[in-house]
PDB file of C-alpha atoms in Angstrom:
ATOM      1  CA  MET P   1      15.366  24.795  21.078  1.00 42.00           C
ATOM      2  CA  THR P   2      18.193  22.626  22.396  1.00 39.00           C
ATOM      3  CA  SER P   3      17.015  20.216  25.028  1.00 43.00           C
ATOM      4  CA  ALA P   4      18.893  17.987  27.444  1.00 38.00           C
ATOM      5  CA  HIS P   5      18.249  15.073  25.160  1.00 42.00           C
ATOM      6  CA  SER P   6      19.614  16.725  22.042  1.00 40.00           C
ATOM      7  CA  LYS P   7      22.944  17.370  23.723  1.00 39.00           C
ATOM      8  CA  LEU P   8      23.569  13.691  23.476  1.00 39.00           C
ATOM      9  CA  TYR P   9      23.751  13.968  19.699  1.00 40.00           C
ATOM     10  CA  SER P  10      26.239  16.738  18.803  1.00 41.00           C
ATOM     11  CA  ASN P  11      25.950  16.784  15.043  1.00 56.00           C
ATOM     12  CA  ASP P  12      25.010  19.348  12.402  1.00 74.00           C
ATOM     13  CA  VAL P  13      23.048  16.847  10.323  1.00 82.00           C
ATOM     14  CA  SER P  14      19.207  17.223  10.604  1.00 87.00           C
ATOM     15  CA  LEU P  15      16.754  14.376  10.103  1.00 91.00           C
ATOM     16  CA  VAL P  16      13.190  15.739  10.249  1.00 95.00           C
ATOM     17  CA  VAL P  17       9.819  14.020   9.888  1.00 97.00           C
ATOM     18  CA  VAL P  18       7.129  16.538   9.301  1.00 97.00           C
ATOM     19  CA  VAL P  19       3.550  15.468  10.069  1.00 98.00           C
ATOM     20  CA  VAL P  20       1.085  17.567   8.047  1.00 97.00           C
ATOM     21  CA  ASP P  21      -2.603  17.886   8.960  1.00 96.00           C
ATOM     22  CA  THR P  22      -4.489  17.448   5.659  1.00 94.00           C
ATOM     23  CA  ASN P  23      -7.965  17.313   7.254  1.00 93.00           C
ATOM     24  CA  PRO P  24     -10.217  18.926   4.568  1.00 90.00           C
ATOM     25  CA  PHE P  25     -12.875  19.778   7.149  1.00 89.00           C
ATOM     26  CA  PHE P  26     -10.452  21.929   9.065  1.00 91.00           C
ATOM     27  CA  TRP P  27      -8.905  23.504   5.933  1.00 92.00           C
ATOM     28  CA  ALA P  28     -12.377  24.301   4.536  1.00 89.00           C
ATOM     29  CA  ALA P  29     -12.895  26.881   7.401  1.00 88.00           C
ATOM     30  CA  ALA P  30      -9.253  27.887   8.040  1.00 90.00           C
ATOM     31  CA  ALA P  31      -8.135  31.392   7.666  1.00 88.00           C
ATOM     32  CA  LEU P  32      -5.106  30.331   5.600  1.00 91.00           C
ATOM     33  CA  PRO P  33      -5.945  28.354   2.470  1.00 92.00           C
ATOM     34  CA  PHE P  34      -4.252  24.876   2.254  1.00 92.00           C
ATOM     35  CA  ALA P  35      -2.419  25.828  -0.943  1.00 90.00           C
ATOM     36  CA  ASP P  36      -0.694  28.778   0.837  1.00 92.00           C
ATOM     37  CA  PHE P  37       0.049  26.581   3.819  1.00 94.00           C
ATOM     38  CA  PHE P  38       1.549  23.901   1.544  1.00 92.00           C
ATOM     39  CA  ALA P  39       3.674  26.583  -0.216  1.00 89.00           C
ATOM     40  CA  ASN P  40       5.090  27.685   3.214  1.00 91.00           C
ATOM     41  CA  LEU P  41       5.920  24.046   3.934  1.00 92.00           C
ATOM     42  CA  VAL P  42       7.799  23.719   0.636  1.00 89.00           C
ATOM     43  CA  HIS P  43       9.929  26.784   1.442  1.00 89.00           C
ATOM     44  CA  PHE P  44      10.664  25.351   4.908  1.00 92.00           C
ATOM     45  CA  VAL P  45      11.712  21.958   3.507  1.00 90.00           C
ATOM     46  CA  ASN P  46      13.865  23.561   0.794  1.00 88.00           C
ATOM     47  CA  SER P  47      15.575  25.742   3.402  1.00 90.00           C
ATOM     48  CA  LEU P  48      16.328  22.830   5.604  1.00 91.00           C
ATOM     49  CA  LEU P  49      17.891  20.805   2.757  1.00 89.00           C
ATOM     50  CA  LEU P  50      19.918  23.757   1.624  1.00 89.00           C
ATOM     51  CA  LEU P  51      21.552  24.123   4.944  1.00 89.00           C
ATOM     52  CA  ASN P  52      23.336  20.777   4.632  1.00 87.00           C
ATOM     53  CA  HIS P  53      23.359  18.297   1.662  1.00 85.00           C
ATOM     54  CA  LEU P  54      23.193  15.553   4.272  1.00 85.00           C
ATOM     55  CA  ASN P  55      19.980  16.708   5.793  1.00 89.00           C
ATOM     56  CA  ARG P  56      16.916  14.578   5.106  1.00 90.00           C
ATOM     57  CA  VAL P  57      13.252  15.372   5.346  1.00 93.00           C
ATOM     58  CA  VAL P  58      10.241  13.059   5.213  1.00 94.00           C
ATOM     59  CA  VAL P  59       6.711  14.397   5.071  1.00 95.00           C
ATOM     60  CA  ILE P  60       3.691  12.419   6.353  1.00 96.00           C
ATOM     61  CA  ALA P  61       0.087  13.426   5.639  1.00 95.00           C
ATOM     62  CA  ALA P  62      -2.398  12.879   8.371  1.00 95.00           C
ATOM     63  CA  GLY P  63      -6.049  12.684   7.119  1.00 92.00           C
ATOM     64  CA  VAL P  64      -9.260  11.938   8.985  1.00 91.00           C
ATOM     65  CA  SER P  65      -9.231   8.246   8.423  1.00 89.00           C
ATOM     66  CA  SER P  66      -5.660   7.422   7.143  1.00 91.00           C
ATOM     67  CA  CYS P  67      -2.056   8.645   6.996  1.00 93.00           C
ATOM     68  CA  ALA P  68       0.673   8.145   4.477  1.00 93.00           C
ATOM     69  CA  TYR P  69       4.231   9.120   3.350  1.00 93.00           C
ATOM     70  CA  ILE P  70       3.947  11.819   0.698  1.00 91.00           C
ATOM     71  CA  PHE P  71       7.627  13.106   0.380  1.00 90.00           C
ATOM     72  CA  ASP P  72      11.116  11.795   1.080  1.00 89.00           C
ATOM     73  CA  SER P  73      14.007  14.092   0.134  1.00 87.00           C
ATOM     74  CA  SER P  74      16.219  11.097  -0.396  1.00 84.00           C
ATOM     75  CA  ASP P  75      14.147  10.345  -3.518  1.00 78.00           C
ATOM     76  CA  ALA P  76      15.280  13.687  -5.001  1.00 67.00           C
ATOM     77  CA  SER P  77      18.174  13.749  -7.437  1.00 53.00           C
ATOM     78  CA  PRO P  78      21.524  14.603  -5.853  1.00 54.00           C
ATOM     79  CA  ALA P  79      21.916  17.447  -8.379  1.00 49.00           C
ATOM     80  CA  GLY P  80      20.347  19.811  -5.870  1.00 48.00           C
ATOM     81  CA  GLY P  81      17.340  22.168  -5.813  1.00 50.00           C
ATOM     82  CA  VAL P  82      15.952  21.053  -9.191  1.00 48.00           C
ATOM     83  CA  GLY P  83      15.657  17.494  -8.059  1.00 56.00           C
ATOM     84  CA  VAL P  84      13.992  18.508  -4.800  1.00 58.00           C
ATOM     85  CA  THR P  85      11.510  20.831  -6.586  1.00 66.00           C
ATOM     86  CA  ALA P  86      10.552  18.107  -9.011  1.00 68.00           C
ATOM     87  CA  THR P  87      10.119  15.563  -6.183  1.00 61.00           C
ATOM     88  CA  PHE P  88       7.942  18.045  -4.209  1.00 68.00           C
ATOM     89  CA  ASP P  89       5.831  18.703  -7.340  1.00 77.00           C
ATOM     90  CA  LYS P  90       5.181  14.945  -7.224  1.00 75.00           C
ATOM     91  CA  ALA P  91       4.361  15.300  -3.478  1.00 75.00           C
ATOM     92  CA  SER P  92       1.835  18.063  -4.286  1.00 81.00           C
ATOM     93  CA  ARG P  93      -0.015  15.665  -6.613  1.00 85.00           C
ATOM     94  CA  LYS P  94       0.435  12.852  -4.117  1.00 85.00           C
ATOM     95  CA  VAL P  95      -1.154  14.912  -1.347  1.00 86.00           C
ATOM     96  CA  GLU P  96      -4.086  15.699  -3.583  1.00 86.00           C
ATOM     97  CA  GLU P  97      -4.501  11.997  -4.370  1.00 87.00           C
ATOM     98  CA  PHE P  98      -4.180  11.258  -0.610  1.00 87.00           C
ATOM     99  CA  ILE P  99      -6.899  13.741   0.343  1.00 86.00           C
ATOM    100  CA  ALA P 100      -9.262  12.253  -2.176  1.00 84.00           C
ATOM    101  CA  GLN P 101      -8.500   8.720  -1.020  1.00 84.00           C
ATOM    102  CA  ASP P 102      -8.902   9.619   2.671  1.00 84.00           C
ATOM    103  CA  ALA P 103     -12.236  11.324   1.856  1.00 82.00           C
ATOM    104  CA  ARG P 104     -13.412   8.139   0.255  1.00 81.00           C
ATOM    105  CA  ALA P 105     -12.219   6.071   3.227  1.00 80.00           C
ATOM    106  CA  THR P 106     -14.030   8.459   5.570  1.00 77.00           C
ATOM    107  CA  ALA P 107     -17.251   8.171   3.677  1.00 75.00           C
ATOM    108  CA  GLY P 108     -16.849   4.424   3.373  1.00 69.00           C
ATOM    109  CA  ASN P 109     -16.334   3.711   7.187  1.00 68.00           C
ATOM    110  CA  GLY P 110     -19.241   5.827   8.262  1.00 61.00           C
ATOM    111  CA  SER P 111     -17.099   8.299  10.189  1.00 56.00           C
ATOM    112  CA  VAL P 112     -18.801  11.538  11.265  1.00 55.00           C
ATOM    113  CA  ALA P 113     -17.587  14.305   8.886  1.00 58.00           C
ATOM    114  CA  SER P 114     -17.768  17.798  10.350  1.00 63.00           C
ATOM    115  CA  ALA P 115     -15.696  20.821  11.059  1.00 63.00           C
ATOM    116  CA  ASN P 116     -14.783  19.332  14.420  1.00 78.00           C
ATOM    117  CA  ALA P 117     -13.463  16.088  13.005  1.00 86.00           C
ATOM    118  CA  ALA P 118      -9.992  15.087  14.236  1.00 92.00           C
ATOM    119  CA  SER P 119      -7.082  14.102  12.032  1.00 93.00           C
ATOM    120  CA  LEU P 120      -5.377  10.696  12.529  1.00 94.00           C
ATOM    121  CA  LEU P 121      -2.545  12.118  14.658  1.00 96.00           C
ATOM    122  CA  SER P 122      -1.941   8.803  16.431  1.00 96.00           C
ATOM    123  CA  GLY P 123      -1.332   6.896  13.179  1.00 96.00           C
ATOM    124  CA  ALA P 124       0.863   9.623  11.775  1.00 97.00           C
ATOM    125  CA  LEU P 125       3.053   9.758  14.954  1.00 97.00           C
ATOM    126  CA  SER P 126       3.464   5.995  14.723  1.00 96.00           C
ATOM    127  CA  LEU P 127       4.685   6.327  11.129  1.00 96.00           C
ATOM    128  CA  ALA P 128       7.050   9.116  12.043  1.00 96.00           C
ATOM    129  CA  LEU P 129       8.475   7.262  14.964  1.00 95.00           C
ATOM    130  CA  CYS P 130       8.996   4.087  12.940  1.00 93.00           C
ATOM    131  CA  TRP P 131      11.021   6.096  10.433  1.00 92.00           C
ATOM    132  CA  CYS P 132      13.068   7.825  13.272  1.00 91.00           C
ATOM    133  CA  LEU P 133      13.935   4.438  14.785  1.00 89.00           C
ATOM    134  CA  ASP P 134      14.970   3.012  11.494  1.00 87.00           C
ATOM    135  CA  ILE P 135      17.238   5.994  10.903  1.00 84.00           C
ATOM    136  CA  GLN P 136      18.791   5.603  14.396  1.00 80.00           C
ATOM    137  CA  ARG P 137      19.565   1.971  13.627  1.00 80.00           C
ATOM    138  CA  ILE P 138      21.196   2.901  10.354  1.00 75.00           C
ATOM    139  CA  PHE P 139      23.470   5.506  11.936  1.00 72.00           C
ATOM    140  CA  ARG P 140      24.235   3.623  15.055  1.00 70.00           C
ATOM    141  CA  SER P 141      27.212   1.720  13.525  1.00 69.00           C
ATOM    142  CA  GLY P 142      28.674   4.780  11.820  1.00 66.00           C
ATOM    143  CA  THR P 143      30.640   7.838  13.045  1.00 68.00           C
ATOM    144  CA  ARG P 144      27.741  10.274  12.650  1.00 68.00           C
ATOM    145  CA  HIS P 145      24.909  10.205  15.296  1.00 68.00           C
ATOM    146  CA  PRO P 146      22.296  12.761  14.176  1.00 75.00           C
ATOM    147  CA  GLN P 147      19.150  13.155  16.162  1.00 83.00           C
ATOM    148  CA  PRO P 148      15.848  12.679  14.404  1.00 92.00           C
ATOM    149  CA  ARG P 149      13.093  15.080  15.163  1.00 95.00           C
ATOM    150  CA  ILE P 150       9.443  15.063  14.513  1.00 97.00           C
ATOM    151  CA  LEU P 151       7.618  18.335  13.649  1.00 98.00           C
ATOM    152  CA  CYS P 152       3.849  18.277  13.741  1.00 98.00           C
ATOM    153  CA  LEU P 153       1.910  20.905  11.865  1.00 97.00           C
ATOM    154  CA  GLN P 154      -1.563  20.553  13.302  1.00 97.00           C
ATOM    155  CA  GLY P 155      -4.802  22.438  12.842  1.00 95.00           C
ATOM    156  CA  SER P 156      -7.616  19.936  13.626  1.00 94.00           C
ATOM    157  CA  PRO P 157      -8.848  19.555  17.201  1.00 94.00           C
ATOM    158  CA  ASP P 158      -7.618  16.571  19.241  1.00 95.00           C
ATOM    159  CA  GLY P 159      -9.499  13.306  18.986  1.00 93.00           C
ATOM    160  CA  PRO P 160     -10.127  11.998  22.525  1.00 94.00           C
ATOM    161  CA  GLU P 161     -10.468   8.434  21.282  1.00 94.00           C
ATOM    162  CA  GLN P 162      -6.846   8.639  20.189  1.00 96.00           C
ATOM    163  CA  TYR P 163      -5.517   9.620  23.609  1.00 96.00           C
ATOM    164  CA  VAL P 164      -3.920   6.162  24.555  1.00 97.00           C
ATOM    165  CA  ALA P 165      -2.348   5.652  21.112  1.00 97.00           C
ATOM    166  CA  VAL P 166      -0.932   9.214  21.100  1.00 97.00           C
ATOM    167  CA  MET P 167       0.467   8.914  24.624  1.00 97.00           C
ATOM    168  CA  ASN P 168       2.055   5.577  23.687  1.00 97.00           C
ATOM    169  CA  SER P 169       3.787   7.203  20.780  1.00 96.00           C
ATOM    170  CA  ILE P 170       4.924  10.128  22.938  1.00 97.00           C
ATOM    171  CA  PHE P 171       6.491   7.881  25.612  1.00 97.00           C
ATOM    172  CA  SER P 172       8.186   5.825  22.873  1.00 96.00           C
ATOM    173  CA  ALA P 173       9.647   9.027  21.442  1.00 96.00           C
ATOM    174  CA  GLN P 174      10.868   9.955  24.893  1.00 96.00           C
ATOM    175  CA  ARG P 175      12.610   6.651  25.425  1.00 95.00           C
ATOM    176  CA  SER P 176      14.172   6.858  22.044  1.00 92.00           C
ATOM    177  CA  MET P 177      15.224  10.536  22.558  1.00 92.00           C
ATOM    178  CA  VAL P 178      13.255  11.747  19.570  1.00 95.00           C
ATOM    179  CA  PRO P 179      11.991  15.363  20.299  1.00 96.00           C
ATOM    180  CA  ILE P 180       8.524  16.250  18.971  1.00 97.00           C
ATOM    181  CA  ASP P 181       8.111  19.856  17.997  1.00 97.00           C
ATOM    182  CA  SER P 182       4.670  21.276  17.417  1.00 98.00           C
ATOM    183  CA  CYS P 183       3.365  24.159  15.367  1.00 97.00           C
ATOM    184  CA  ILE P 184      -0.416  24.823  15.720  1.00 97.00           C
ATOM    185  CA  VAL P 185      -2.097  26.322  12.727  1.00 95.00           C
ATOM    186  CA  GLY P 186      -5.655  26.166  14.086  1.00 92.00           C
ATOM    187  CA  THR P 187      -7.453  28.257  16.535  1.00 91.00           C
ATOM    188  CA  GLN P 188      -7.337  25.744  19.343  1.00 91.00           C
ATOM    189  CA  ASP P 189      -4.361  24.636  21.315  1.00 96.00           C
ATOM    190  CA  SER P 190      -3.654  20.911  21.271  1.00 97.00           C
ATOM    191  CA  ALA P 191      -3.384  19.267  24.660  1.00 97.00           C
ATOM    192  CA  PHE P 192      -1.861  16.180  22.975  1.00 97.00           C
ATOM    193  CA  LEU P 193       1.028  18.048  21.295  1.00 98.00           C
ATOM    194  CA  GLN P 194       1.612  20.302  24.333  1.00 98.00           C
ATOM    195  CA  GLN P 195       2.289  17.101  26.339  1.00 97.00           C
ATOM    196  CA  ALA P 196       4.289  15.614  23.351  1.00 97.00           C
ATOM    197  CA  SER P 197       6.600  18.618  23.161  1.00 98.00           C
ATOM    198  CA  TYR P 198       7.023  18.940  26.902  1.00 97.00           C
ATOM    199  CA  ILE P 199       7.720  15.248  27.549  1.00 97.00           C
ATOM    200  CA  THR P 200      10.131  14.841  24.702  1.00 97.00           C
ATOM    201  CA  GLY P 201      11.988  18.072  25.117  1.00 96.00           C
ATOM    202  CA  GLY P 202      10.666  19.627  21.925  1.00 96.00           C
ATOM    203  CA  VAL P 203       9.190  23.034  21.149  1.00 96.00           C
ATOM    204  CA  TYR P 204       5.454  23.948  21.135  1.00 97.00           C
ATOM    205  CA  LEU P 205       4.443  26.996  19.077  1.00 96.00           C
ATOM    206  CA  LYS P 206       1.177  28.588  18.165  1.00 96.00           C
ATOM    207  CA  PRO P 207       1.610  31.351  15.688  1.00 93.00           C
ATOM    208  CA  GLN P 208      -0.523  34.451  16.319  1.00 87.00           C
ATOM    209  CA  GLU P 209      -0.532  35.386  12.591  1.00 87.00           C
ATOM    210  CA  LEU P 210      -0.535  32.654   9.872  1.00 88.00           C
ATOM    211  CA  ASN P 211       0.231  35.046   7.033  1.00 86.00           C
ATOM    212  CA  GLY P 212       3.780  34.942   8.185  1.00 87.00           C
ATOM    213  CA  LEU P 213       3.828  31.188   8.746  1.00 93.00           C
ATOM    214  CA  PHE P 214       7.308  30.650   7.088  1.00 93.00           C
ATOM    215  CA  GLN P 215       8.898  32.975   9.653  1.00 93.00           C
ATOM    216  CA  TYR P 216       7.461  30.852  12.438  1.00 94.00           C
ATOM    217  CA  LEU P 217       8.504  27.557  10.673  1.00 95.00           C
ATOM    218  CA  ALA P 218      12.060  29.013  10.343  1.00 94.00           C
ATOM    219  CA  MET P 219      12.281  28.892  14.123  1.00 93.00           C
ATOM    220  CA  PHE P 220      12.482  25.078  13.741  1.00 93.00           C
ATOM    221  CA  LEU P 221      15.449  25.268  11.454  1.00 89.00           C
ATOM    222  CA  PRO P 222      18.745  24.197  13.089  1.00 76.00           C
TER     223      PRO P 222
END
């Protein structure tokens, strides 16, 4: 998983932004229930945070019409796992609220709601990249220079109307040396994320069996 870009940042601290596809039209027909998917995500985040107390994880939800931050490990108490668990419990409630709000927004703006509806990947990538650039500025003056990464967990099909915005984010990530890793949990490959991972030096993965999703997510651990 180490790319030429990541060799420029030799540090054991991980800063990861996880973009989660919360598109209800995709999950309604998915082989893996969203609750089970989210449980695997919780295990992955906890594992990443346990590897190093300096590690930081942010989770962004990508709906059909909107996107939002739903979890930031820096909000957890420094006491350890209990604080992280409590914070993620709040994130679980927050993602439920986000899905409901996104559904209302989708209905309100007249968007076509169907099983083939795309999630707002372009907006979520922009949010993720903004966080990464802010973190890079914060660490620039210090002795540590960890490399932020973006991990996209995508199930919905690509939205062709988002192509320009997605590619702009990809090239911005490339210039900023922010790898974009991709894990596809749907039946279709994502041409957007294949390009994102290739151009930025990230990893593209499409698990064959979602029942063992955590084992696949563990491949993205440092």
